[in-house]
Short mmCIF file of C-alpha atoms in Angstrom, two decimals:
data_model
loop_
_atom_site.label_atom_id
_atom_site.label_comp_id
_atom_site.label_asym_id
_atom_site.label_seq_id
_atom_site.Cartn_x
_atom_site.Cartn_y
_atom_site.Cartn_z
CA MET A 327 19.62 -39.60 0.15
CA LYS A 328 16.15 -39.84 1.80
CA PRO A 329 13.38 -37.06 1.35
CA ILE A 330 13.39 -36.38 4.70
CA VAL A 331 16.72 -35.72 5.13
CA ARG A 332 16.89 -33.23 2.08
CA TYR A 333 14.36 -31.66 3.44
CA CYS A 334 16.48 -31.16 6.53
CA LEU A 335 19.44 -29.73 4.80
CA GLY A 336 17.36 -27.63 3.17
CA ILE A 337 16.12 -25.76 6.25
CA PHE A 338 18.18 -25.97 8.07
CA LEU A 339 20.75 -24.96 6.20
CA PRO A 340 22.02 -21.63 7.58
CA SER A 341 25.11 -21.39 5.90
CA VAL A 342 23.00 -19.54 2.83
CA TRP A 343 19.99 -18.22 5.21
CA MET A 344 21.91 -16.29 7.62
CA PRO A 345 24.26 -14.17 5.14
CA PHE A 346 21.20 -13.36 3.42
CA CYS A 347 19.09 -11.95 6.09
CA CYS A 348 22.25 -10.14 7.05
CA LEU A 349 22.84 -8.73 3.14
CA CYS A 350 19.23 -7.90 3.63
CA LEU A 351 19.75 -6.03 6.71
CA LEU A 352 22.75 -4.11 4.70
CA LEU A 353 20.74 -3.11 2.10
CA SER A 354 17.55 -2.31 4.49
CA SER A 355 19.10 1.64 4.24
CA CYS A 356 18.36 1.81 0.40
CA GLU A 357 14.79 2.29 0.33
CA LYS A 358 14.50 3.79 -3.16
CA THR A 359 15.70 0.93 -4.45
CA PHE A 360 14.52 -1.62 -2.72
CA ASP A 361 9.97 -1.66 -2.03
CA ILE A 362 9.00 -3.84 0.76
CA HIS A 363 5.70 -3.03 0.51
CA PRO A 364 2.83 -0.34 -0.82
CA TYR A 365 1.67 0.04 3.24
CA ASP A 366 5.09 0.37 4.75
CA VAL A 367 5.28 3.73 6.19
CA THR A 368 9.34 4.35 5.47
CA LEU A 369 11.51 6.21 7.95
CA ASN A 370 12.69 8.87 5.78
CA MET A 371 8.63 10.63 5.64
CA PRO A 372 9.29 14.36 6.55
CA SER A 373 7.00 15.20 9.31
CA GLN A 374 4.67 17.74 10.92
CA ILE A 375 3.93 19.63 7.83
CA ASN A 376 0.69 21.33 9.18
CA LEU A 377 2.20 22.47 12.32
CA ALA A 378 5.13 24.19 11.00
CA ASN A 379 3.48 25.70 8.26
CA MET A 380 1.10 27.10 10.19
CA ALA A 381 3.15 28.99 12.50
CA ARG A 382 4.90 30.05 9.48
CA ILE A 383 1.20 31.08 7.73
CA GLU A 384 0.13 32.78 11.32
CA ASN A 385 3.94 35.16 11.56
CA ALA A 386 3.15 36.09 7.84
CA CYS A 387 -0.63 37.14 8.02
CA GLU A 388 0.01 38.66 11.46
CA GLY A 389 -1.86 42.87 11.04
CA LYS A 390 -2.69 42.09 7.32
CA ASP A 391 -6.43 43.39 6.54
CA THR A 392 -6.43 41.34 3.56
CA VAL A 393 -5.38 37.66 2.97
CA ARG A 394 -5.33 35.59 0.24
CA VAL A 395 -6.01 31.68 0.16
CA ALA A 396 -5.52 29.59 -3.22
CA VAL A 397 -7.95 26.49 -2.21
CA ILE A 398 -6.95 22.88 -4.11
CA SER A 399 -8.64 19.65 -3.60
CA ASP A 400 -8.57 15.95 -4.65
CA THR A 401 -5.02 15.73 -6.27
CA HIS A 402 -5.18 11.87 -5.77
CA GLU A 403 -2.95 10.44 -8.85
CA TRP A 404 -3.33 13.30 -11.21
CA TYR A 405 -0.01 14.13 -10.42
CA THR A 406 0.75 15.83 -13.61
CA ASP A 407 -2.12 17.86 -12.87
CA MET A 408 -1.25 18.69 -9.58
CA HIS A 409 1.97 19.75 -11.22
CA ASP A 410 0.61 22.40 -13.12
CA GLU A 411 -2.06 23.62 -10.79
CA VAL A 412 1.22 24.20 -8.33
CA ASP A 413 2.93 26.24 -11.23
CA ASP A 414 -0.07 27.83 -11.69
CA ILE A 415 -0.36 29.18 -8.00
CA ASN A 416 3.61 29.70 -7.71
CA ARG A 417 2.44 32.04 -10.44
CA HIS A 418 0.21 34.05 -8.23
CA THR A 419 2.86 35.83 -6.03
CA SER A 420 -0.16 37.52 -3.99
CA VAL A 421 -1.20 34.03 -2.16
CA ASP A 422 -0.04 34.20 1.17
CA PHE A 423 -1.03 30.57 1.78
CA VAL A 424 -2.56 27.24 0.10
CA ILE A 425 -5.76 25.09 1.41
CA HIS A 426 -5.20 21.60 0.71
CA LEU A 427 -8.95 20.15 0.81
CA GLY A 428 -7.71 16.35 0.85
CA ASP A 429 -6.97 12.98 -0.77
CA LEU A 430 -4.13 13.57 -1.53
CA THR A 431 -3.70 9.97 -1.97
CA ASN A 432 -5.71 7.27 -3.97
CA MET A 433 -5.15 4.14 -2.00
CA GLY A 434 -2.96 5.40 1.13
CA PHE A 435 0.11 4.15 -0.27
CA ASN A 436 3.34 5.34 0.95
CA LYS A 437 5.26 6.14 -2.83
CA GLU A 438 1.58 8.22 -3.34
CA TYR A 439 2.18 10.40 -0.31
CA GLU A 440 6.00 10.96 -1.32
CA TRP A 441 4.93 11.41 -4.67
CA ALA A 442 2.21 14.49 -3.74
CA CYS A 443 4.09 15.89 -1.36
CA LYS A 444 6.95 16.18 -3.72
CA GLU A 445 4.50 18.39 -5.60
CA LEU A 446 3.63 20.11 -2.82
CA SER A 447 6.73 20.98 -1.78
CA ARG A 448 7.31 23.04 -4.89
CA LEU A 449 4.52 25.24 -3.20
CA GLN A 450 6.13 28.93 -2.38
CA PRO A 451 3.26 29.94 -0.46
CA PRO A 452 3.49 28.08 3.34
CA TYR A 453 0.60 24.96 2.91
CA VAL A 454 -1.79 22.95 5.05
CA VAL A 455 -3.34 19.57 3.89
CA LEU A 456 -6.75 18.40 5.70
CA ILE A 457 -7.19 14.71 5.55
CA GLY A 458 -9.60 13.10 3.05
CA ASN A 459 -11.25 10.11 3.18
CA HIS A 460 -8.95 8.33 0.49
CA ASP A 461 -6.06 9.63 2.51
CA HIS A 462 -7.46 7.29 5.31
CA LEU A 463 -7.14 3.69 3.52
CA GLY A 464 -4.77 0.84 4.92
CA THR A 465 -1.72 2.95 6.72
CA GLY A 466 -2.96 6.11 4.73
CA ASP A 467 -4.35 7.52 8.05
CA GLU A 468 -1.06 6.64 9.92
CA SER A 469 1.13 8.34 7.68
CA TYR A 470 -1.38 11.60 7.38
CA ASP A 471 -0.78 11.88 11.17
CA LEU A 472 3.46 11.44 10.55
CA ILE A 473 3.38 13.58 7.39
CA PHE A 474 0.97 16.66 8.48
CA GLY A 475 -0.17 16.25 12.30
CA PRO A 476 -3.19 16.23 14.16
CA ARG A 477 -6.50 15.33 11.83
CA ASP A 478 -8.04 18.59 13.40
CA PHE A 479 -6.54 21.84 13.50
CA SER A 480 -6.90 25.24 12.90
CA PHE A 481 -4.49 28.70 12.71
CA ILE A 482 -5.54 32.04 12.72
CA ALA A 483 -4.11 33.72 9.56
CA GLY A 484 -5.04 38.13 10.20
CA ARG A 485 -7.80 38.28 11.75
CA ILE A 486 -9.53 35.11 10.51
CA LYS A 487 -9.63 31.94 12.02
CA PHE A 488 -9.37 29.06 9.36
CA LEU A 489 -11.16 25.79 11.24
CA CYS A 490 -10.13 22.46 9.34
CA LEU A 491 -12.07 19.58 10.27
CA ASN A 492 -11.76 15.92 9.44
CA THR A 493 -15.50 15.32 8.64
CA ASN A 494 -14.59 11.37 7.15
CA ALA A 495 -16.94 10.08 9.29
CA GLY A 496 -17.48 6.67 6.75
CA GLU A 497 -13.76 6.14 7.41
CA TYR A 498 -14.58 5.12 11.11
CA ASP A 499 -17.93 3.03 10.56
CA TYR A 500 -19.58 6.47 12.38
CA MET A 501 -17.88 5.06 15.75
CA ALA A 502 -16.01 8.10 16.12
CA ASP A 503 -16.46 11.68 17.38
CA VAL A 504 -15.92 12.75 13.65
CA PRO A 505 -16.66 16.21 13.34
CA ASN A 506 -15.24 16.18 16.93
CA PHE A 507 -17.49 18.31 18.41
CA SER A 508 -14.83 19.17 21.47
CA PHE A 509 -12.68 20.48 19.27
CA LEU A 510 -15.26 22.36 18.47
CA GLN A 511 -16.27 23.43 21.27
CA GLN A 512 -12.19 24.12 22.44
CA GLN A 513 -12.07 26.55 19.87
CA ILE A 514 -14.22 28.80 20.43
CA ILE A 515 -13.24 29.67 23.50
CA GLN A 516 -9.53 29.11 21.94
CA SER A 517 -7.40 32.73 20.91
CA VAL A 518 -10.47 34.12 21.10
CA GLY A 519 -10.35 37.73 20.42
CA ASP A 520 -7.52 37.41 18.42
CA PHE A 521 -9.86 36.37 15.97
CA ASP A 522 -12.70 38.61 14.38
CA HIS A 523 -13.96 36.29 11.24
CA THR A 524 -14.28 32.57 10.95
CA VAL A 525 -13.89 29.81 7.73
CA VAL A 526 -14.41 26.46 7.98
CA ALA A 527 -12.91 23.79 6.07
CA MET A 528 -13.84 20.26 5.62
CA HIS A 529 -13.07 17.22 2.96
CA ILE A 530 -16.58 16.02 2.73
CA PRO A 531 -19.22 18.44 3.17
CA PRO A 532 -22.76 17.81 5.31
CA TYR A 533 -25.56 16.00 3.61
CA SER A 534 -22.66 13.87 1.71
CA ASN A 535 -22.03 10.39 1.71
CA GLN A 536 -19.41 9.44 3.94
CA PHE A 537 -20.21 12.53 6.14
CA ASN A 538 -22.05 12.02 9.74
CA ASN A 539 -25.59 13.06 8.46
CA ASN A 540 -27.47 12.61 11.81
CA VAL A 541 -25.04 15.54 13.57
CA CYS A 542 -25.52 18.06 10.51
CA LEU A 543 -27.74 20.40 12.58
CA ALA A 544 -25.90 20.01 15.14
CA PHE A 545 -22.72 20.78 13.53
CA ARG A 546 -24.35 23.88 11.70
CA ALA A 547 -25.24 25.28 15.58
CA TYR A 548 -21.95 24.55 17.21
CA LEU A 549 -20.81 26.81 13.90
CA ASP A 550 -22.78 29.84 14.75
CA TYR A 551 -20.98 29.80 18.37
CA PHE A 552 -18.32 31.56 16.36
CA PRO A 553 -17.89 34.73 15.27
CA ASP A 554 -18.26 36.15 12.39
CA LEU A 555 -18.87 33.17 10.10
CA TYR A 556 -17.40 33.74 6.07
CA CYS A 557 -18.22 30.94 5.02
CA GLY A 558 -17.52 26.68 4.09
CA ILE A 559 -15.35 25.29 1.86
CA PHE A 560 -15.38 21.34 0.85
CA GLY A 561 -13.89 18.57 -1.95
CA HIS A 562 -14.82 15.71 -2.11
CA ASN A 563 -17.34 15.62 -4.99
CA HIS A 564 -14.37 16.33 -7.46
CA ASP A 565 -16.83 19.71 -8.79
CA THR A 566 -16.84 23.37 -8.45
CA TYR A 567 -19.69 24.74 -7.25
CA GLU A 568 -21.30 26.63 -4.50
CA LYS A 569 -24.30 25.69 -3.08
CA ALA A 570 -26.54 27.53 0.82
CA LEU A 571 -26.19 23.56 1.90
CA PHE A 572 -28.74 24.57 5.26
CA GLY A 573 -30.42 27.00 3.19
CA ASP A 574 -29.61 29.72 5.66
CA SER A 575 -27.14 32.31 4.83
CA LEU A 576 -23.92 30.31 4.82
CA MET A 577 -22.20 29.64 1.41
CA PHE A 578 -20.34 26.48 0.95
CA TYR A 579 -17.73 26.55 -1.89
CA GLY A 580 -17.32 23.18 -3.71
CA VAL A 581 -13.40 22.86 -4.77
CA GLY A 582 -12.97 20.89 -7.78
CA SER A 583 -10.70 18.50 -8.21
CA ALA A 584 -7.14 18.77 -9.87
CA GLN A 585 -8.58 16.27 -13.27
CA LYS A 586 -11.28 18.99 -13.82
CA ARG A 587 -7.61 21.37 -13.91
CA LYS A 588 -10.06 24.29 -11.58
CA TYR A 589 -9.01 25.53 -8.03
CA ARG A 590 -9.73 28.64 -6.48
CA ILE A 591 -8.34 31.68 -4.63
CA PHE A 592 -10.80 33.31 -1.65
CA THR A 593 -10.13 37.20 -0.93
CA PHE A 594 -10.86 37.63 2.90
CA THR A 595 -10.93 41.12 4.61
CA ASN A 596 -12.35 42.37 7.01
CA ALA A 597 -15.16 43.59 4.95
CA GLY A 598 -16.06 40.45 3.63
CA TYR A 599 -14.87 38.18 0.51
CA GLU A 600 -14.12 37.52 -2.67
CA VAL A 601 -14.62 33.88 -4.70
CA GLU A 602 -12.04 33.52 -7.84
CA THR A 603 -12.13 30.00 -9.83
CA ILE A 604 -9.03 30.00 -11.92
CA ALA A 605 -8.60 27.42 -14.97
CA PHE A 606 -5.08 26.58 -16.00
CA MET B 62 -5.36 -14.58 17.53
CA ARG B 63 -5.50 -14.43 13.81
CA LEU B 64 -1.76 -13.80 13.66
CA LYS B 65 -1.23 -16.43 15.44
CA LEU B 66 -3.27 -18.97 13.86
CA LEU B 67 -1.91 -17.82 11.08
CA LEU B 68 1.47 -18.53 11.53
CA PHE B 69 0.51 -21.52 13.38
CA SER B 70 -0.92 -22.83 9.37
CA ALA B 71 2.15 -21.39 8.06
CA LEU B 72 4.31 -23.30 10.16
CA SER B 73 2.62 -26.62 9.74
CA PHE B 74 2.17 -26.22 6.25
CA MET B 75 6.20 -26.31 5.96
CA LEU B 76 6.89 -29.34 8.32
CA SER B 77 3.90 -31.49 6.70
CA PRO B 78 6.16 -33.01 4.27
CA LEU B 79 8.47 -34.32 6.73
CA CYS B 80 4.89 -36.80 7.75
CA LEU B 81 4.17 -36.49 4.64
CA ALA B 82 7.61 -38.53 3.48
CA GLN B 83 7.66 -41.09 6.02
CA GLN B 84 4.08 -41.85 4.87
CA GLY B 85 4.70 -41.89 2.08
CA SER B 86 7.84 -44.51 1.39
CA GLY B 87 6.08 -46.64 4.16
CA GLY B 88 2.34 -46.88 3.22
CA PHE B 89 2.38 -48.32 -0.40
CA GLN B 90 5.35 -50.80 -0.35
CA THR B 91 3.41 -52.49 2.48
CA ALA B 92 0.06 -52.64 -0.52
CA VAL B 93 2.37 -54.18 -2.72
CA ASP B 94 4.07 -57.00 -0.59
CA SER B 95 0.13 -57.96 0.23
CA VAL B 96 -1.04 -58.47 -3.00
CA THR B 97 2.34 -59.89 -4.24
CA SER B 98 1.49 -62.91 -2.03
CA VAL B 99 -1.80 -63.65 -2.62
CA ASP B 100 -1.50 -63.53 -6.36
CA SER B 101 2.14 -63.95 -7.17
CA SER B 102 0.84 -65.75 -10.41
CA ASN B 103 -0.64 -63.29 -12.23
CA THR B 104 2.06 -60.94 -13.59
CA ALA B 105 0.46 -58.75 -15.09
CA SER B 106 -2.06 -57.78 -13.12
CA ARG B 107 0.86 -57.24 -11.01
CA GLN B 108 2.75 -55.12 -13.01
CA TRP B 109 -0.46 -53.28 -14.05
CA PHE B 110 -0.89 -52.43 -10.10
CA SER B 111 2.98 -51.69 -9.82
CA HIS B 112 2.84 -49.11 -12.22
CA GLN B 113 0.02 -47.31 -10.73
CA VAL B 114 1.24 -47.62 -6.86
CA ASP B 115 4.48 -46.32 -9.01
CA TYR B 116 2.19 -43.57 -10.67
CA ALA B 117 0.52 -42.17 -7.63
CA ARG B 118 3.87 -41.97 -5.32
CA HIS B 119 5.11 -39.81 -8.27
CA TRP B 120 2.19 -37.87 -8.07
CA TRP B 121 2.41 -37.82 -4.13
CA ASN B 122 5.93 -36.55 -4.43
CA SER B 123 5.34 -34.04 -6.64
CA LEU B 124 3.12 -32.56 -3.69
CA PHE B 125 6.18 -32.32 -1.70
CA PRO B 126 7.66 -28.43 -2.48
CA SER B 127 11.03 -28.95 -4.18
CA LYS B 128 12.76 -26.19 -3.39
CA PHE B 129 12.85 -23.41 -0.28
CA VAL B 130 12.98 -19.63 -1.72
CA MET B 131 13.89 -16.41 0.46
CA GLN B 132 13.53 -12.77 -1.62
CA ASN B 133 14.11 -9.28 0.26
CA ALA B 134 11.35 -6.37 -1.16
CA GLY B 135 9.63 -7.42 -4.26
CA ASN B 136 6.45 -5.28 -2.67
CA MET B 137 6.19 -8.25 -0.84
CA GLY B 138 7.46 -7.51 2.65
CA PHE B 139 11.28 -6.65 3.73
CA LEU B 140 11.86 -10.21 3.86
CA SER B 141 9.69 -12.83 2.96
CA GLY B 142 10.45 -16.76 3.09
CA GLY B 143 8.77 -19.61 1.87
CA VAL B 144 8.50 -22.91 -0.46
CA GLY B 145 8.37 -23.11 -4.24
CA TRP B 146 7.52 -26.16 -6.50
CA GLY B 147 9.53 -27.34 -9.26
CA TYR B 148 8.33 -28.48 -12.97
CA GLY B 149 8.52 -28.75 -16.47
CA GLY B 150 10.39 -30.57 -18.41
CA ARG B 151 14.00 -28.54 -17.89
CA GLN B 152 12.37 -27.36 -14.49
CA GLN B 153 11.51 -24.12 -16.44
CA TRP B 154 8.30 -23.32 -14.29
CA GLU B 155 8.11 -21.95 -10.34
CA THR B 156 5.48 -21.71 -8.30
CA GLY B 157 5.46 -20.37 -5.16
CA MET B 158 4.59 -19.84 -1.55
CA LEU B 159 5.89 -17.17 1.10
CA MET B 160 5.45 -15.10 4.21
CA GLY B 161 6.56 -11.76 4.77
CA TRP B 162 7.12 -9.35 7.02
CA ILE B 163 6.63 -5.82 6.49
CA PRO B 164 8.74 -4.06 9.59
CA LYS B 165 6.70 -1.52 12.46
CA HIS B 166 9.11 1.19 11.11
CA ARG B 167 6.49 4.70 11.77
CA SER B 168 4.19 2.44 11.65
CA SER B 169 1.67 1.38 14.59
CA SER B 170 2.37 -2.31 14.17
CA ALA B 171 4.36 -4.77 11.88
CA LYS B 172 2.56 -6.63 9.00
CA LEU B 173 1.93 -10.08 7.67
CA THR B 174 1.71 -10.84 4.14
CA LEU B 175 1.38 -13.99 1.91
CA THR B 176 2.82 -14.44 -1.52
CA ILE B 177 1.76 -16.51 -4.37
CA LYS B 178 4.14 -16.50 -7.44
CA GLN B 179 4.31 -18.33 -10.70
CA SER B 180 7.40 -17.45 -12.44
CA TYR B 181 8.52 -18.96 -15.72
CA ILE B 182 12.36 -19.40 -16.78
CA PRO B 183 12.96 -19.76 -20.22
CA TRP B 184 16.51 -21.24 -21.19
CA SER B 185 19.48 -22.08 -19.00
CA GLN B 186 22.66 -21.84 -19.98
CA SER B 187 25.57 -24.30 -18.73
CA ILE B 188 28.67 -22.79 -18.19
CA GLY B 189 30.79 -26.14 -16.36
CA LYS B 190 29.86 -29.00 -14.93
CA ARG B 191 28.69 -26.90 -12.08
CA TRP B 192 26.98 -23.66 -12.86
CA SER B 193 24.41 -22.52 -15.10
CA VAL B 194 23.56 -19.10 -15.86
CA GLU B 195 19.10 -18.27 -16.76
CA PRO B 196 19.35 -15.03 -18.21
CA LEU B 197 15.86 -14.51 -17.35
CA ARG B 198 13.38 -15.01 -14.75
CA VAL B 199 9.36 -13.73 -15.29
CA GLY B 200 6.77 -14.34 -13.24
CA VAL B 201 3.63 -12.61 -11.63
CA TYR B 202 2.51 -12.24 -8.39
CA LEU B 203 -0.40 -12.33 -5.78
CA ASN B 204 0.37 -10.34 -2.60
CA ALA B 205 -1.96 -10.61 0.36
CA VAL B 206 -1.05 -8.07 2.93
CA PHE B 207 -2.47 -8.85 6.96
CA GLY B 208 -4.59 -6.33 9.08
CA ASP B 209 -7.33 -5.07 10.24
CA GLN B 210 -7.64 -2.16 8.08
CA PHE B 211 -7.03 -3.90 4.63
CA TRP B 212 -9.81 -5.47 3.00
CA ALA B 213 -9.87 -7.89 -0.45
CA GLU B 214 -13.26 -5.86 -0.84
CA GLN B 215 -14.90 -2.53 0.52
CA PRO B 216 -16.42 -3.34 3.80
CA LYS B 217 -20.47 -2.33 4.03
CA ARG B 218 -19.85 0.96 5.55
CA TYR B 219 -19.12 1.91 2.32
CA PRO B 220 -21.91 3.57 -0.08
CA THR B 221 -22.29 0.76 -3.17
CA SER B 222 -19.38 0.40 -5.57
CA TYR B 223 -17.78 3.33 -3.85
CA TYR B 224 -14.23 2.32 -3.50
CA GLY B 225 -13.44 0.19 -6.68
CA PHE B 226 -10.49 -1.23 -5.52
CA SER B 227 -8.54 -3.61 -3.07
CA THR B 228 -6.37 -2.32 -0.31
CA LYS B 229 -5.46 -6.16 1.05
CA PHE B 230 -4.01 -7.85 -2.51
CA ARG B 231 -2.04 -6.28 -4.92
CA VAL B 232 -0.80 -8.10 -8.34
CA ASN B 233 2.60 -7.46 -8.96
CA VAL B 234 4.37 -8.58 -12.29
CA CYS B 235 8.68 -9.22 -12.01
CA PHE B 236 11.48 -9.95 -14.05
CA GLY B 237 15.32 -10.69 -13.85
CA GLN B 238 18.59 -13.64 -13.56
CA GLN B 239 19.63 -15.74 -11.75
CA VAL B 240 22.48 -18.10 -11.88
CA SER B 241 22.32 -21.40 -10.28
CA CYS B 242 25.14 -23.32 -8.01
CA HIS B 243 24.56 -27.72 -8.71
CA PHE B 244 25.93 -29.89 -6.42
CA ASN B 245 26.04 -33.56 -6.17
CA LEU B 246 25.18 -34.73 -3.10
CA SER B 247 26.17 -38.23 -3.19
CA ASP B 248 25.60 -40.51 -6.41
CA SER B 249 24.48 -39.77 -9.88
CA HIS B 250 21.11 -41.33 -9.46
CA THR B 251 19.91 -38.57 -6.95
CA PRO B 252 19.35 -35.17 -8.21
CA SER B 253 21.41 -32.49 -7.49
CA ILE B 254 20.62 -29.93 -4.63
CA VAL B 255 20.58 -26.71 -6.51
CA PHE B 256 21.21 -22.97 -5.30
CA SER B 257 19.75 -20.32 -7.08
CA PHE B 258 21.07 -16.76 -6.97
CA PHE B 259 18.22 -14.19 -8.58
CA TYR B 260 17.31 -10.81 -8.66
CA GLU B 261 14.24 -9.28 -10.00
CA PHE B 262 12.34 -5.99 -10.73
CA SER B 263 9.36 -5.61 -9.65
CA THR B 264 6.26 -3.80 -9.42
CA CYS B 265 2.34 -3.89 -8.83
CA ASP B 266 -1.22 -3.22 -10.88
CA THR B 267 -1.76 0.60 -9.06
CA TYR B 268 1.94 1.62 -9.76
CA ILE B 269 1.75 0.84 -13.37
CA MET B 270 -1.52 2.94 -13.29
CA SER B 271 -0.44 5.71 -11.43
CA LYS B 272 3.04 5.90 -14.35
CA LEU B 273 0.53 5.53 -17.40
CA LYS B 274 -1.56 8.22 -16.22
CA ASN B 275 1.14 10.56 -15.44
CA SER B 276 4.53 11.47 -17.06
CA ARG B 277 5.86 12.96 -14.39
CA VAL B 278 6.41 9.32 -12.33
CA SER B 279 8.78 8.02 -13.66
CA TRP B 280 9.45 4.10 -14.22
CA THR B 281 12.41 4.42 -11.81
CA ASP B 282 10.19 5.08 -9.09
CA ILE B 283 7.83 2.79 -9.39
CA ILE B 284 10.21 -0.21 -10.13
CA GLY B 285 11.69 -1.94 -6.93
CA LEU B 286 14.65 -4.17 -6.98
CA SER B 287 14.55 -7.10 -5.17
CA LEU B 288 17.39 -9.99 -4.68
CA GLY B 289 16.74 -13.81 -3.52
CA ILE B 290 18.00 -17.35 -3.01
CA ALA B 291 16.60 -20.31 -4.29
CA VAL B 292 17.78 -23.96 -2.75
CA GLN B 293 16.44 -27.09 -4.56
CA PHE B 294 16.88 -30.27 -2.70
#
């Protein structure tokens, strides 16, 4: 048989390819068995966790004078350490809610989100997750939007407003409104009167690589419009340290990675706040 | 635009053997005829020349893909299809080139992938005239996913060697088994058409790293099943 005939026979042999395609379509419901691609954004993701949990936090903390917050960050692919971290937070029953400061994943894979969400779902207190620079990679930012919700968000616990900001300007090649000043401006007036104190949380701190360092001072100036600014909290550097990043009274607290096996618990009251560093 | 170019090149790549097949059978034959008419007395040189032509034709034919492959999942898309080259004395080596498609699902767009796959099938056991079983097929494949958000090397906007990995390329390993069905179409001289049905378990480099770093990640989390068909013609 001539090669050309054989070739045509092979390519147009629908009796083999068509049933196979149908079989694949039938099997597409078994997402756990068949790995389509690390960057496939699948259908079985939980959705809008932050929005649901913020409502839970606001309800649970309403009228409270003291708010205790556990802050973790940069869990990346250290799921075993993250597991222990979650266990340790669950032992601190006085914790009202948990903030994860970003870098939930290492490469923004669908599976990495699934594994991290599985650990987070074991947390007894409600939690919110910020977006970190690693969470942007590939389709990671799309997954984040689906699983957690908007990248800039805020909520009020007790009489304290928690501003959670996306500061990963480097991931947008410094071409997007990151940090989002419109959001900040809007937050100054939104539910004014419901809060007396403010805490600002972000993944990348000012003056760090990937922050839009051209606007550091402008960012600081905007924060002054918020009432009684307690402190700033950030992740990204994998180290537990504190520094007045602008050389003024505003302290910034760095939260270490899960691998370093340390996290922080903040106790906010109307009079001020206390910080504990917990090793687990 | 880039996607269209990619699709066009993939299509022309798959159809190119059609043109080559005609050229291959016609072109060399006329060359031999013209030589024989000029110098028919010198049989030694004629034999040498026709040997060279045979060799060239054999080499030329070996460039043709010898099989079509279709496979699902395996970290290269919902469905991938492409061509393969079988070689080695027992056809134990197989190199494949597959285009894959990742459906949109909940992301903003569907994505295309390209895979270069090298497989090795060490044993083949015949069962009767028609059927054979290959108890093991192992392979390595490199998968590239296309899209602006995926990079082979970190873009310039990041600090030097900040991300020490590529989001575009993944190296995968796989192992599995296959069953083949042999059809003799016309006479015993032409090799038969072989339908191979295979399954593979596969995982990629970063999943393996995650597994090695974490006892909490299980093997079943990182290993995926893949089904496929290869038609050798």
